[in-house]
Amino acid sequence: MNNTNHDILVAKGCHGARKLKGTIVVKGSKNDALQALAASLLFGSPLTLTNVPAIEDIARLGNLLTALGVAITEDKKLGKKSLTLDTSQLHSATLDDDIAKKLRASIILTGPLLARRGEAHFPHPGGCVIGERPIDLFLDGFAKLGASITIRNGRYHLTAPRDGLRGAEIFFRNQTVTGTECFMLTAVLTKGQTVLKNCALEPEIESLGKFLVREGARIRGLGTTTITIDGGPLLKSLRPSYEIIPDRIEAGSFLILGALLMRELTITRCEPGHLDAVIAFLRSAGATIKIEPRQIIIRATPRQSYRALPLTTHEYPGFPTDLQALMAVFLTQATGESRIFETIFEGRLGYLETLARMGAEVHIHNQHQATVGGPTLLTGREVTSPDLRAGLAYLIAGLVAKAETIIHNVHCIDRGYEKIDERLAMLGFNIKRHHSP
Ligand code: EPU
């Protein structure tokens, strides 16, 4: 199934007004749900996932799994989606080229498939255009576990030794989120002990890891940079069920929306503890934020001005690269010059040229560094979303601006934000979606 739509969003700018007051509910985490779908391959019995966001990336990973023989059933209760994945009829280890090429996260299936079926075949994974996004750390890790790797016609073919993968020590040269997730899952079905070093610390990894431990996996060191896994057979617990944690990037996006565009916004069903870096940044810039259990309230006055601040992205718990573009929109409205340093990806500043077309004062120094001046009056334009996060940044910039902004490539935004137009319209913003055939 091809989920790519050609919808257009039209947003009417508020011209800097901050009149609205409302509440928005945060959906389940995209990145947690993606790895949880992959975790179904570790189970001998059906795995149920709850609080799954209804977004295109999940649909695509689901389609990949279905083509491998995984039966997926959906249930929707109280607005929360759940999926049950039954891998008992898994019959293939070959990822569909068309889908895998569009989804970077498809790489996460390869390790568990290799461990369970002794082989995995896949193209170079695609996804958001935010940098080179190599897979060398994955290939190095698979080789360490004893797999042989061949590359033919742009496809990777992994084969486990006859007696299966063997545990090993893997040091990640970069802290890689999907790499850590993939090898943690792979090692659960790998004989012997695997030690993963320089692991990513993103809360999604700890959350899924703790669930796997409850279901019988032997994983130590969760929440630290060294994770040790003693592998074994398929997990066979009765009715395993995992609740996807709230999406901290979505919650952070709403915090920025609230600071820029609302008198008061209550962000509910979120985990404030996962947003320390974003909250600290906004508070230093002058935002008023109140933290309560599972919710955050942000208040702004119509004439409130914010201070410019240097923004440096960092692996968790530092400032997330996924909120860099949105925070840049915020900085166009702060007083003074802000230096942006994107340390994770080398292709994640391109959106600034579009913000400049909207009137932002921007200077791109190199692939990683730029300066944004403010406050500036933005004006709506016709723009094309280059990736998920920059796409939402354009939408928010369009709401801050005067006049109308038309956004193309909306499917990029739909990849990670569930029905964002409807949810923001419920808050009172004037956003319309035009479906194209
Ligand atoms: N890297 C390598 N070789 C590899 C793998 C990664 O050099 O084999 C490098 C990357 O090029 C990058 C750095 O390591 O410079 C970190 O990349 P990482 O592997 O952590 O990124 P990812 O796992 O592919 C996840 C999220 C991204 C998020 C990054 C960083 C998922 C599905 N994706 O990507 O989310 O930006 O971590 O936090 O979990 C998004 O949601 O919009 C998004 C892009």
CSV table of C-alpha atoms and ligand atoms in Angstrom, one decimal, residues 30-31 34 104-105 130 133-138 173-178 202 321-322 344-345 348 388-389, ligand 1:
chain,number,residue,atom,x,y,z
A,30,LYS,CA,6.1,7.5,16.9
A,31,ASN,CA,9.6,6.2,17.6
A,34,LEU,CA,8.1,1.8,15.6
A,104,ARG,CA,14.4,4.8,7.6
A,105,ALA,CA,12.9,2.9,10.6
A,130,ILE,CA,18.0,15.3,6.9
A,133,ARG,CA,22.0,8.6,7.2
A,134,PRO,CA,24.4,5.7,6.6
A,135,ILE,CA,23.9,2.2,8.1
A,136,ASP,CA,27.5,1.3,8.7
A,137,LEU,CA,27.0,0.9,12.4
A,138,PHE,CA,24.3,-1.7,11.7
A,173,ARG,CA,31.0,5.0,17.3
A,174,ASN,CA,28.0,7.4,17.5
A,175,GLN,CA,25.2,7.1,19.9
A,176,THR,CA,22.6,5.8,17.6
A,177,VAL,CA,18.9,5.6,18.6
A,178,THR,CA,17.7,3.0,16.1
A,202,GLU,CA,16.4,8.0,24.7
A,321,THR,CA,17.5,17.5,17.0
A,322,ASP,CA,13.9,16.8,16.1
A,344,ILE,CA,23.5,15.2,15.0
A,345,PHE,CA,22.7,15.6,11.3
A,348,ARG,CA,19.0,19.6,8.9
A,388,LEU,CA,8.5,15.7,9.1
A,389,ARG,CA,9.8,18.3,11.6
B,1,EPU,N1,24.8,7.1,12.1
B,1,EPU,C1,25.9,6.6,11.4
B,1,EPU,N2,25.8,5.3,11.0
B,1,EPU,C2,24.8,4.5,11.3
B,1,EPU,C3,23.7,5.0,12.1
B,1,EPU,C4,23.7,6.3,12.4
B,1,EPU,O1,26.8,7.3,11.2
B,1,EPU,O2,24.8,3.3,10.9
B,1,EPU,C5,24.8,8.5,12.5
B,1,EPU,C6,23.7,9.3,11.9
B,1,EPU,O3,24.0,9.7,10.6
B,1,EPU,C7,23.6,10.5,12.8
B,1,EPU,C8,23.9,9.9,14.2
B,1,EPU,O4,24.5,8.6,13.9
B,1,EPU,O5,24.6,11.4,12.6
B,1,EPU,C9,22.7,9.6,15.0
B,1,EPU,O6,21.7,9.0,14.3
B,1,EPU,P1,20.7,7.9,14.9
B,1,EPU,O7,21.0,6.5,14.4
B,1,EPU,O8,20.5,8.1,16.3
B,1,EPU,O9,19.3,8.3,14.1
B,1,EPU,P2,18.1,7.4,13.8
B,1,EPU,O10,18.1,6.3,14.8
B,1,EPU,O11,18.1,7.0,12.4
B,1,EPU,C10,16.3,8.4,15.4
B,1,EPU,C11,14.9,9.0,15.1
B,1,EPU,C12,15.1,10.3,14.5
B,1,EPU,C13,15.9,11.3,15.3
B,1,EPU,C14,17.3,10.6,15.6
B,1,EPU,C15,18.2,11.4,16.5
B,1,EPU,C16,13.6,7.0,14.9
B,1,EPU,C17,12.8,6.2,14.0
B,1,EPU,N3,14.2,8.1,14.4
B,1,EPU,O12,16.9,8.3,14.1
B,1,EPU,O13,13.7,10.8,14.4
B,1,EPU,O14,16.1,12.5,14.6
B,1,EPU,O15,17.1,9.3,16.2
B,1,EPU,O16,17.5,11.6,17.7
B,1,EPU,O17,13.7,6.7,16.1
B,1,EPU,C18,12.1,12.2,13.5
B,1,EPU,O18,11.3,11.7,14.3
B,1,EPU,O19,11.7,13.2,12.8
B,1,EPU,C19,13.4,11.6,13.3
B,1,EPU,C20,14.1,11.9,12.2
